[in-house]
Coordinates of N, CA and C in Angstrom, one line a residue:
Chain A
G283 N -36.2 -84.4 26.1 CA -36.5 -83.7 27.3 C -38.0 -83.7 27.6
Q284 N -38.4 -83.1 28.7 CA -39.8 -83.1 29.1 C -40.6 -82.3 28.1
Q285 N -41.9 -82.7 28.0 CA -42.8 -81.9 27.1 C -44.1 -81.6 27.9
L286 N -44.6 -80.4 27.8 CA -45.8 -80.0 28.4 C -46.8 -79.7 27.4
N287 N -48.0 -80.3 27.5 CA -49.1 -80.0 26.6 C -50.1 -79.2 27.3
Q288 N -50.4 -78.0 26.8 CA -51.3 -77.1 27.5 C -52.5 -76.9 26.6
S289 N -53.7 -77.0 27.2 CA -54.9 -76.8 26.5 C -56.0 -76.1 27.3
P290 N -56.9 -75.4 26.6 CA -56.9 -75.2 25.2 C -55.8 -74.2 24.7
Q291 N -55.6 -74.0 23.5 CA -54.7 -73.0 23.0 C -55.2 -71.6 23.1
S292 N -56.5 -71.5 22.9 CA -57.2 -70.2 23.1 C -58.6 -70.4 23.6
M293 N -59.1 -69.3 24.2 CA -60.5 -69.4 24.7 C -61.1 -68.0 24.6
F294 N -62.4 -68.0 24.2 CA -63.1 -66.7 24.0 C -64.4 -66.9 24.9
I295 N -64.5 -66.1 26.0 CA -65.6 -66.2 26.9 C -66.2 -64.9 27.2
Q296 N -67.4 -64.9 27.8 CA -68.1 -63.7 28.2 C -67.7 -63.4 29.6
E297 N -67.7 -62.1 29.9 CA -67.4 -61.6 31.3 C -68.4 -62.3 32.2
G298 N -67.8 -62.8 33.4 CA -68.7 -63.5 34.4 C -68.6 -65.0 34.3
E299 N -68.2 -65.5 33.2 CA -68.1 -67.0 33.0 C -66.8 -67.5 33.8
D300 N -66.9 -68.8 34.1 CA -65.8 -69.5 34.7 C -64.9 -70.1 33.5
V301 N -63.6 -70.2 33.8 CA -62.7 -70.7 32.8 C -61.9 -71.9 33.4
S302 N -61.6 -72.9 32.6 CA -60.7 -74.0 33.0 C -59.6 -74.2 32.0
M303 N -58.4 -74.4 32.4 CA -57.4 -74.8 31.4 C -56.5 -75.8 32.1
N304 N -55.8 -76.7 31.3 CA -54.9 -77.7 32.0 C -53.6 -77.9 31.2
C305 N -52.8 -78.6 31.9 CA -51.5 -78.9 31.4 C -51.1 -80.3 31.8
T306 N -50.6 -81.1 30.8 CA -50.1 -82.5 31.1 C -48.7 -82.6 30.6
S307 N -48.0 -83.5 31.4 CA -46.6 -83.7 31.0 C -46.3 -85.2 30.7
S308 N -45.2 -85.4 30.1 CA -44.8 -86.8 29.7 C -44.1 -87.4 30.8
S309 N -43.7 -86.7 31.9 CA -43.0 -87.2 33.0 C -43.5 -86.6 34.3
I310 N -43.1 -87.2 35.4 CA -43.6 -86.8 36.7 C -42.9 -85.5 37.1
F311 N -43.7 -84.5 37.6 CA -43.2 -83.2 38.0 C -43.4 -83.1 39.5
N312 N -42.5 -82.4 40.2 CA -42.6 -82.2 41.6 C -43.0 -80.7 41.9
T313 N -43.0 -79.9 40.9 CA -43.4 -78.5 41.1 C -44.3 -78.1 39.8
W314 N -45.4 -77.4 40.1 CA -46.2 -76.8 39.0 C -46.3 -75.4 39.4
L315 N -46.1 -74.5 38.4 CA -46.3 -73.1 38.5 C -47.2 -72.6 37.4
W316 N -48.1 -71.6 37.7 CA -48.9 -71.0 36.7 C -48.6 -69.5 36.7
Y317 N -48.4 -69.1 35.4 CA -48.0 -67.7 35.2 C -49.0 -67.0 34.2
K318 N -49.1 -65.7 34.3 CA -49.9 -64.9 33.4 C -49.0 -63.9 32.7
Q319 N -49.1 -63.7 31.4 CA -48.3 -62.8 30.7 C -49.2 -61.8 29.9
D320 N -49.1 -60.5 30.2 CA -49.8 -59.5 29.5 C -48.9 -59.0 28.3
P321 N -49.5 -58.4 27.3 CA -48.8 -58.0 26.1 C -47.6 -57.0 26.5
G322 N -46.4 -57.3 26.0 CA -45.3 -56.5 26.2 C -44.6 -56.6 27.6
E323 N -45.1 -57.6 28.4 CA -44.5 -57.8 29.7 C -44.0 -59.2 29.9
G324 N -43.3 -59.4 30.9 CA -42.8 -60.8 31.2 C -43.9 -61.5 32.0
P325 N -43.8 -62.9 32.1 CA -44.8 -63.6 32.8 C -44.7 -63.3 34.3
V326 N -45.9 -63.3 34.9 CA -46.0 -63.0 36.4 C -46.6 -64.2 37.1
L327 N -46.0 -64.6 38.2 CA -46.4 -65.8 38.9 C -47.7 -65.6 39.5
L328 N -48.6 -66.6 39.3 CA -50.0 -66.6 39.9 C -50.1 -67.5 41.1
I329 N -49.7 -68.8 40.8 CA -49.9 -69.8 41.9 C -48.7 -70.8 41.7
A330 N -48.2 -71.3 42.9 CA -47.2 -72.3 42.9 C -47.7 -73.5 43.7
L331 N -47.5 -74.7 43.2 CA -47.9 -76.0 43.7 C -46.8 -76.9 43.9
Y332 N -46.7 -77.6 45.1 CA -45.6 -78.4 45.4 C -45.9 -79.9 45.8
K333 N -47.2 -80.2 46.0 CA -47.6 -81.5 46.5 C -48.7 -82.1 45.6
A334 N -48.6 -83.4 45.3 CA -49.6 -84.1 44.6 C -51.0 -83.9 45.3
G335 N -52.0 -83.5 44.6 CA -53.3 -83.3 45.2 C -53.6 -82.0 45.7
E336 N -52.5 -81.2 45.8 CA -52.6 -79.8 46.4 C -53.6 -79.0 45.6
L337 N -54.4 -78.2 46.4 CA -55.4 -77.3 45.8 C -55.1 -75.9 46.4
T338 N -54.8 -74.9 45.6 CA -54.4 -73.6 46.1 C -55.1 -72.5 45.4
S339 N -55.6 -71.6 46.1 CA -56.3 -70.4 45.6 C -55.6 -69.1 45.7
N340 N -55.9 -68.2 44.8 CA -55.3 -66.9 44.8 C -56.4 -66.0 44.3
G341 N -57.3 -65.5 45.2 CA -58.5 -64.7 44.8 C -59.4 -65.6 44.0
R342 N -59.7 -65.2 42.7 CA -60.6 -65.9 41.9 C -60.0 -67.1 41.2
L343 N -58.7 -67.2 41.4 CA -57.9 -68.3 40.7 C -57.7 -69.5 41.6
T344 N -57.9 -70.7 41.1 CA -57.7 -71.9 41.9 C -56.9 -72.9 41.0
A345 N -55.8 -73.4 41.5 CA -55.0 -74.4 40.7 C -54.9 -75.7 41.5
Q346 N -54.7 -76.8 40.8 CA -54.6 -78.1 41.5 C -53.4 -78.8 40.9
F347 N -52.7 -79.5 41.7 CA -51.6 -80.4 41.4 C -52.2 -81.8 41.2
G348 N -52.2 -82.3 40.0 CA -52.8 -83.6 39.8 C -52.2 -84.8 40.6
I349 N -53.1 -85.7 41.0 CA -52.7 -86.9 41.8 C -51.6 -87.7 41.1
T350 N -51.6 -87.8 39.8 CA -50.6 -88.6 39.1 C -49.3 -87.9 39.0
R351 N -49.3 -86.6 39.3 CA -48.1 -85.7 39.3 C -47.7 -85.4 37.8
K352 N -48.6 -85.7 36.9 CA -48.3 -85.5 35.5 C -49.2 -84.4 34.9
D353 N -50.1 -83.8 35.8 CA -50.9 -82.8 35.2 C -51.3 -81.7 36.3
S354 N -51.8 -80.6 35.8 CA -52.2 -79.5 36.7 C -53.3 -78.8 36.0
F355 N -54.2 -78.1 36.8 CA -55.3 -77.4 36.3 C -55.4 -76.0 36.9
L356 N -55.9 -75.1 36.1 CA -56.1 -73.7 36.6 C -57.5 -73.3 36.3
N357 N -58.3 -72.9 37.3 CA -59.6 -72.4 37.1 C -59.7 -70.9 37.5
I358 N -60.4 -70.2 36.7 CA -60.7 -68.7 37.0 C -62.2 -68.6 37.1
S359 N -62.7 -68.1 38.2 CA -64.1 -68.0 38.4 C -64.5 -66.5 38.1
A360 N -65.7 -66.4 37.6 CA -66.3 -65.0 37.4 C -65.4 -64.1 36.7
S361 N -65.0 -64.5 35.5 CA -64.0 -63.7 34.7 C -64.3 -62.3 34.6
I362 N -63.3 -61.4 34.5 CA -63.4 -60.0 34.3 C -62.5 -59.6 33.1
P363 N -62.7 -58.4 32.5 CA -61.9 -58.1 31.3 C -60.4 -58.1 31.6
S364 N -60.0 -57.7 32.8 CA -58.5 -57.7 33.1 C -57.9 -59.1 33.2
D365 N -58.7 -60.1 33.1 CA -58.2 -61.5 33.0 C -57.6 -61.8 31.7
V366 N -57.8 -61.0 30.7 CA -57.3 -61.2 29.4 C -55.8 -61.3 29.4
G367 N -55.2 -62.3 28.7 CA -53.8 -62.5 28.6 C -53.5 -63.9 28.2
I368 N -52.2 -64.2 28.3 CA -51.8 -65.6 28.0 C -51.4 -66.3 29.4
Y369 N -51.9 -67.4 29.6 CA -51.6 -68.2 30.8 C -50.7 -69.3 30.5
F370 N -49.6 -69.4 31.2 CA -48.6 -70.5 31.0 C -48.5 -71.4 32.2
C371 N -48.5 -72.7 32.0 CA -48.1 -73.6 33.1 C -46.6 -73.8 32.9
A372 N -46.0 -74.2 34.0 CA -44.5 -74.5 34.0 C -44.3 -75.6 35.1
G373 N -43.4 -76.6 34.7 CA -43.2 -77.7 35.7 C -41.7 -77.9 35.8
K374 N -41.4 -78.6 37.0 CA -40.1 -78.9 37.3 C -40.0 -80.3 37.8
E375 N -39.1 -81.1 37.3 CA -39.0 -82.5 37.7 C -38.5 -82.7 39.1
T376 N -37.3 -82.1 39.4 CA -36.7 -82.3 40.7 C -36.0 -81.0 41.1
S377 N -35.5 -81.0 42.3 CA -34.8 -79.8 42.8 C -33.5 -79.6 41.9
G378 N -33.4 -78.4 41.4 CA -32.2 -78.1 40.5 C -32.4 -78.4 39.1
S379 N -33.5 -79.0 38.7 CA -33.8 -79.3 37.2 C -34.4 -78.0 36.6
R380 N -34.4 -78.0 35.3 CA -34.8 -76.8 34.6 C -36.4 -76.7 34.6
L381 N -36.9 -75.5 34.6 CA -38.3 -75.3 34.6 C -38.8 -75.3 33.1
T382 N -39.7 -76.2 32.8 CA -40.2 -76.3 31.4 C -41.6 -75.6 31.3
F383 N -41.8 -74.8 30.3 CA -43.0 -74.1 30.1 C -43.9 -74.7 29.0
G384 N -45.2 -74.6 29.2 CA -46.2 -75.0 28.2 C -46.3 -73.9 27.1
E385 N -47.1 -74.2 26.1 CA -47.2 -73.2 25.0 C -48.2 -72.1 25.3
G386 N -48.9 -72.2 26.3 CA -49.8 -71.1 26.7 C -51.2 -71.2 26.3
T387 N -52.1 -70.6 27.0 CA -53.5 -70.5 26.7 C -53.9 -69.0 26.6
Q388 N -54.3 -68.6 25.4 CA -54.7 -67.2 25.2 C -56.1 -67.0 25.6
L389 N -56.4 -66.2 26.6 CA -57.7 -66.0 27.1 C -58.2 -64.6 26.6
T390 N -59.4 -64.6 26.0 CA -60.1 -63.3 25.7 C -61.4 -63.3 26.4
V391 N -61.7 -62.2 27.1 CA -62.9 -62.0 27.8 C -63.7 -60.8 27.2
N392 N -64.9 -61.2 26.7 CA -65.7 -60.1 26.1 C -66.6 -59.5 27.1
P393 N -66.6 -58.2 27.2 CA -67.4 -57.5 28.2 C -68.9 -57.7 28.0
Chain B
E70 N -39.9 -53.6 46.7 CA -38.8 -54.3 46.2 C -38.7 -54.2 44.7
A71 N -37.5 -53.8 44.2 CA -37.4 -53.7 42.7 C -37.4 -55.0 42.1
G72 N -38.0 -55.0 40.9 CA -38.1 -56.3 40.1 C -36.8 -56.5 39.3
V73 N -36.9 -57.4 38.3 CA -35.9 -57.7 37.4 C -35.9 -56.6 36.3
A74 N -34.7 -56.0 36.1 CA -34.6 -54.9 35.2 C -33.9 -55.4 33.9
Q75 N -34.5 -55.0 32.8 CA -33.9 -55.4 31.5 C -33.8 -54.2 30.6
S76 N -32.8 -54.1 29.7 CA -32.7 -53.1 28.7 C -31.9 -53.6 27.5
P77 N -32.2 -53.1 26.3 CA -33.3 -52.2 26.0 C -34.7 -52.9 26.0
R78 N -35.7 -52.2 25.8 CA -37.1 -52.8 25.7 C -37.3 -53.3 24.3
Y79 N -36.7 -52.6 23.3 CA -36.9 -53.0 21.9 C -35.6 -52.8 21.2
K80 N -35.3 -53.6 20.2 CA -34.1 -53.5 19.4 C -34.5 -54.0 18.0
I81 N -34.1 -53.2 17.0 CA -34.3 -53.6 15.6 C -32.9 -53.6 14.9
I82 N -32.5 -54.8 14.3 CA -31.2 -54.8 13.7 C -31.4 -55.6 12.4
E83 N -30.3 -55.5 11.5 CA -30.3 -56.3 10.3 C -29.6 -57.6 10.6
K84 N -29.9 -58.6 9.8 CA -29.3 -59.9 9.9 C -27.8 -59.7 9.7
R85 N -27.0 -60.5 10.4 CA -25.6 -60.5 10.5 C -25.0 -59.4 11.4
Q86 N -25.8 -58.5 11.9 CA -25.3 -57.6 12.9 C -25.3 -58.2 14.3
S87 N -24.7 -57.6 15.2 CA -24.6 -58.1 16.6 C -25.5 -57.2 17.5
V88 N -25.9 -57.8 18.6 CA -26.7 -57.2 19.6 C -26.5 -57.7 21.0
A89 N -26.7 -56.8 22.0 CA -26.5 -57.2 23.3 C -27.6 -56.8 24.2
F90 N -28.0 -57.6 25.2 CA -29.1 -57.3 26.1 C -28.5 -57.4 27.5
W91 N -29.1 -56.5 28.4 CA -28.6 -56.4 29.8 C -29.7 -56.8 30.7
C92 N -29.3 -57.4 31.9 CA -30.3 -57.8 32.9 C -29.7 -57.5 34.3
N93 N -30.5 -57.0 35.2 CA -30.1 -56.8 36.6 C -31.2 -57.6 37.4
P94 N -30.8 -58.6 38.1 CA -31.8 -59.4 38.8 C -32.3 -58.8 40.1
I95 N -33.2 -59.4 40.7 CA -33.7 -58.9 42.0 C -32.5 -59.1 43.0
S96 N -32.3 -58.1 43.9 CA -31.2 -58.1 44.8 C -31.3 -59.4 45.7
G97 N -30.1 -60.0 45.8 CA -30.1 -61.2 46.6 C -30.4 -62.5 45.9
H98 N -30.8 -62.4 44.6 CA -31.1 -63.7 43.9 C -29.9 -64.2 43.2
A99 N -29.5 -65.4 43.6 CA -28.3 -66.0 43.1 C -28.4 -66.6 41.7
T100 N -29.6 -67.0 41.4 CA -29.8 -67.7 40.1 C -30.4 -66.8 39.1
L101 N -29.9 -66.8 37.9 CA -30.3 -65.9 36.8 C -30.5 -66.7 35.6
Y102 N -31.6 -66.4 34.9 CA -31.9 -67.2 33.6 C -32.1 -66.2 32.5
W103 N -31.7 -66.7 31.3 CA -32.1 -66.1 30.0 C -33.0 -67.0 29.3
Y104 N -34.2 -66.5 28.9 CA -35.2 -67.3 28.1 C -35.4 -66.6 26.8
Q105 N -35.7 -67.4 25.7 CA -36.1 -66.9 24.4 C -37.6 -67.3 24.3
Q106 N -38.4 -66.3 23.9 CA -39.8 -66.5 23.7 C -40.2 -66.1 22.3
I107 N -40.4 -67.1 21.4 CA -40.8 -66.8 20.0 C -42.3 -66.6 20.1
L108 N -42.8 -65.7 19.2 CA -44.2 -65.3 19.2 C -45.1 -66.6 19.1
G109 N -46.0 -66.6 20.1 CA -47.0 -67.8 20.1 C -46.5 -69.0 20.8
Q110 N -45.3 -68.9 21.4 CA -44.8 -70.0 22.1 C -44.5 -69.7 23.6
G111 N -44.2 -70.7 24.4 CA -43.8 -70.5 25.8 C -42.3 -70.2 25.8
P112 N -41.8 -69.6 26.9 CA -40.4 -69.3 27.1 C -39.6 -70.6 27.0
K113 N -38.4 -70.5 26.3 CA -37.5 -71.6 26.2 C -36.1 -71.2 26.9
L114 N -35.6 -72.0 27.8 CA -34.4 -71.7 28.5 C -33.2 -71.6 27.5
L115 N -32.4 -70.5 27.6 CA -31.2 -70.5 26.9 C -30.0 -70.8 27.8
I116 N -30.0 -70.2 29.0 CA -28.8 -70.4 29.9 C -29.2 -70.0 31.3
Q117 N -28.7 -70.8 32.3 CA -28.9 -70.6 33.7 C -27.6 -70.4 34.4
F118 N -27.5 -69.3 35.2 CA -26.3 -69.0 36.0 C -26.7 -69.2 37.5
Q119 N -25.7 -69.8 38.2 CA -25.8 -69.8 39.7 C -24.6 -68.9 40.1
N120 N -24.9 -67.8 40.7 CA -23.9 -66.7 41.0 C -23.2 -66.4 39.7
N121 N -21.9 -66.6 39.5 CA -21.3 -66.3 38.2 C -20.9 -67.5 37.4
G122 N -21.4 -68.7 37.8 CA -21.1 -69.9 37.1 C -22.3 -70.4 36.3
V123 N -22.0 -71.0 35.2 CA -23.0 -71.5 34.3 C -23.5 -72.9 34.8
V124 N -24.8 -73.1 35.0 CA -25.4 -74.3 35.4 C -25.9 -75.1 34.3
D125 N -26.5 -74.4 33.3 CA -27.2 -75.1 32.2 C -27.1 -74.2 31.0
D126 N -26.4 -74.6 30.0 CA -26.4 -73.9 28.7 C -26.6 -74.8 27.5
S127 N -27.2 -75.9 27.8 CA -27.4 -77.0 26.8 C -28.3 -76.6 25.6
Q128 N -29.1 -75.6 25.8 CA -30.0 -75.1 24.7 C -29.5 -73.8 24.1
L129 N -28.4 -73.3 24.5 CA -27.8 -72.1 23.9 C -27.1 -72.4 22.6
P130 N -27.5 -71.7 21.5 CA -26.7 -71.9 20.3 C -25.4 -71.2 20.4
K131 N -24.4 -72.0 20.8 CA -23.1 -71.4 21.2 C -22.3 -70.8 20.0
D132 N -22.7 -71.2 18.8 CA -21.9 -70.6 17.6 C -22.2 -69.1 17.5
R133 N -23.4 -68.7 18.0 CA -23.7 -67.2 17.8 C -24.1 -66.5 19.1
F134 N -24.5 -67.3 20.1 CA -25.0 -66.7 21.4 C -23.9 -66.9 22.4
S135 N -23.8 -65.8 23.3 CA -22.9 -65.9 24.4 C -23.5 -65.1 25.6
A136 N -23.2 -65.5 26.8 CA -23.7 -64.8 27.9 C -22.7 -64.8 29.0
E137 N -22.7 -63.8 29.9 CA -21.8 -63.7 31.0 C -22.5 -63.1 32.2
R138 N -21.9 -63.4 33.3 CA -22.4 -62.8 34.6 C -21.2 -62.7 35.5
L139 N -20.3 -61.8 35.1 CA -18.9 -61.8 35.6 C -18.9 -61.6 37.2
K140 N -19.7 -60.7 37.7 CA -19.6 -60.5 39.2 C -20.7 -61.1 39.9
G141 N -21.4 -62.0 39.3 CA -22.5 -62.7 40.0 C -23.8 -61.9 40.2
V142 N -23.9 -60.7 39.6 CA -25.1 -59.9 39.8 C -25.7 -59.7 38.4
D143 N -25.4 -58.6 37.7 CA -26.0 -58.4 36.4 C -25.4 -59.3 35.3
S144 N -26.1 -59.4 34.2 CA -25.7 -60.3 33.1 C -26.0 -59.6 31.8
T145 N -25.2 -60.1 30.8 CA -25.4 -59.7 29.4 C -25.5 -60.9 28.5
L146 N -26.4 -60.8 27.5 CA -26.6 -61.8 26.5 C -26.3 -61.2 25.2
K147 N -25.4 -61.9 24.4 CA -25.0 -61.3 23.1 C -25.4 -62.3 22.0
I148 N -25.7 -61.7 20.8 CA -26.0 -62.5 19.6 C -25.1 -61.9 18.6
Q149 N -24.2 -62.8 18.0 CA -23.3 -62.3 16.9 C -22.9 -63.5 16.0
P150 N -23.3 -63.5 14.8 CA -24.2 -62.6 14.1 C -25.6 -63.0 14.2
A151 N -26.5 -62.1 14.1 CA -27.9 -62.4 14.3 C -28.5 -63.0 13.0
K152 N -29.5 -63.9 13.1 CA -30.2 -64.4 12.0 C -31.7 -64.0 12.1
L153 N -32.4 -64.2 11.0 CA -33.8 -63.8 11.0 C -34.6 -64.5 12.1
E154 N -34.2 -65.8 12.3 CA -35.0 -66.7 13.2 C -34.7 -66.3 14.7
D155 N -33.8 -65.4 14.9 CA -33.5 -64.9 16.3 C -34.6 -63.9 16.8
S156 N -35.4 -63.4 15.9 CA -36.5 -62.5 16.2 C -37.4 -63.1 17.3
A157 N -37.4 -62.5 18.5 CA -38.1 -63.0 19.6 C -38.1 -62.0 20.8
V158 N -38.7 -62.4 21.8 CA -38.6 -61.6 23.1 C -37.6 -62.4 24.0
Y159 N -36.6 -61.7 24.5 CA -35.6 -62.3 25.3 C -35.9 -61.9 26.8
L160 N -36.2 -62.9 27.6 CA -36.6 -62.6 28.9 C -35.5 -63.0 29.9
C161 N -35.3 -62.2 30.9 CA -34.4 -62.5 32.0 C -35.2 -62.8 33.2
A162 N -34.8 -63.8 34.0 CA -35.6 -64.1 35.2 C -34.5 -64.4 36.3
S163 N -35.0 -64.3 37.5 CA -34.1 -64.6 38.6 C -34.9 -65.3 39.7
S164 N -34.1 -66.0 40.6 CA -34.7 -66.7 41.7 C -33.7 -66.7 42.8
F165 N -34.3 -67.0 44.1 CA -33.4 -67.0 45.2 C -32.6 -68.3 45.2
G166 N -33.2 -69.4 44.9 CA -32.4 -70.7 44.8 C -33.0 -71.6 43.8
T167 N -32.6 -72.8 43.8 CA -33.0 -73.8 42.7 C -33.7 -75.0 43.3
G168 N -34.2 -74.9 44.6 CA -34.9 -76.0 45.2 C -36.2 -76.3 44.6
I169 N -36.9 -77.3 45.1 CA -38.2 -77.7 44.6 C -39.2 -76.6 44.7
D170 N -39.0 -75.6 45.7 CA -39.9 -74.5 45.9 C -39.5 -73.3 45.1
E171 N -38.6 -73.4 44.1 CA -38.1 -72.3 43.4 C -39.2 -71.5 42.7
K172 N -39.2 -70.2 42.8 CA -40.1 -69.3 42.0 C -39.3 -68.4 41.2
L173 N -39.6 -68.3 39.9 CA -38.9 -67.4 39.0 C -39.7 -66.1 38.9
F174 N -38.9 -65.0 38.9 CA -39.5 -63.7 38.7 C -38.9 -63.1 37.4
F175 N -39.7 -62.7 36.5 CA -39.3 -62.3 35.1 C -39.2 -60.7 35.0
G176 N -38.3 -60.3 34.1 CA -38.3 -58.9 33.7 C -39.3 -58.7 32.6
S177 N -39.4 -57.5 32.0 CA -40.4 -57.2 31.0 C -39.9 -57.7 29.6
G178 N -38.6 -58.0 29.5 CA -38.1 -58.6 28.2 C -37.6 -57.5 27.3
T179 N -36.8 -58.0 26.3 CA -36.3 -57.2 25.2 C -36.9 -57.8 23.9
Q180 N -37.6 -57.0 23.2 CA -38.2 -57.5 21.9 C -37.2 -57.2 20.8
L181 N -36.7 -58.3 20.2 CA -35.7 -58.2 19.1 C -36.4 -58.5 17.8
S182 N -36.2 -57.6 16.8 CA -36.6 -57.8 15.5 C -35.4 -57.8 14.6
V183 N -35.2 -58.9 13.9 CA -34.0 -59.0 12.9 C -34.6 -59.0 11.5
L184 N -34.1 -58.0 10.8 CA -34.7 -57.7 9.4 C -33.7 -58.2 8.3

């Protein structure tokens, strides 16, 4: 089945810094989703991408659907303490196919 | 709008016991999913329902796991008998459809500890 490689596994940054994380797949995806999960909660959808090359923002978050359709990137600008959590990418090959999740990037923001 | 409801939030059982989890999806969402999330990993799909029919249960360990969605709304996931390796968070998610623009909304999960 599809595999998603998400990196980095963890990040430790200072408040105010920018953050980048990415996800690559072994096959072409037609949908990329980025989720954030806080401790004890389920993942919450941050950004959805549906076209190759698409760049979408949600406040301080910006995500891009890679041109090759095998990767996606998430950037967080001017990080704040509440950005702490685990960020997951998820991809879907075609309409009706299962959504595959990456292993997550654990983000720690030091005040 | 109410989100995906799950209960219980926590469950501790001994191996070989049975356990059941309940999920009520967002109103109007035809598609319902059960995911297993082991500590330090991303969610892994166990089973997908479209209304009351099973769409994908290829990753469900059918010798011990079962799930149903009899009236096409809420769903239960059962494990019988439980093993130590079943310790995980069980997440329920729902979506309006399964098209390329599908967006999954998750509940808070049930954290299961098998001792």
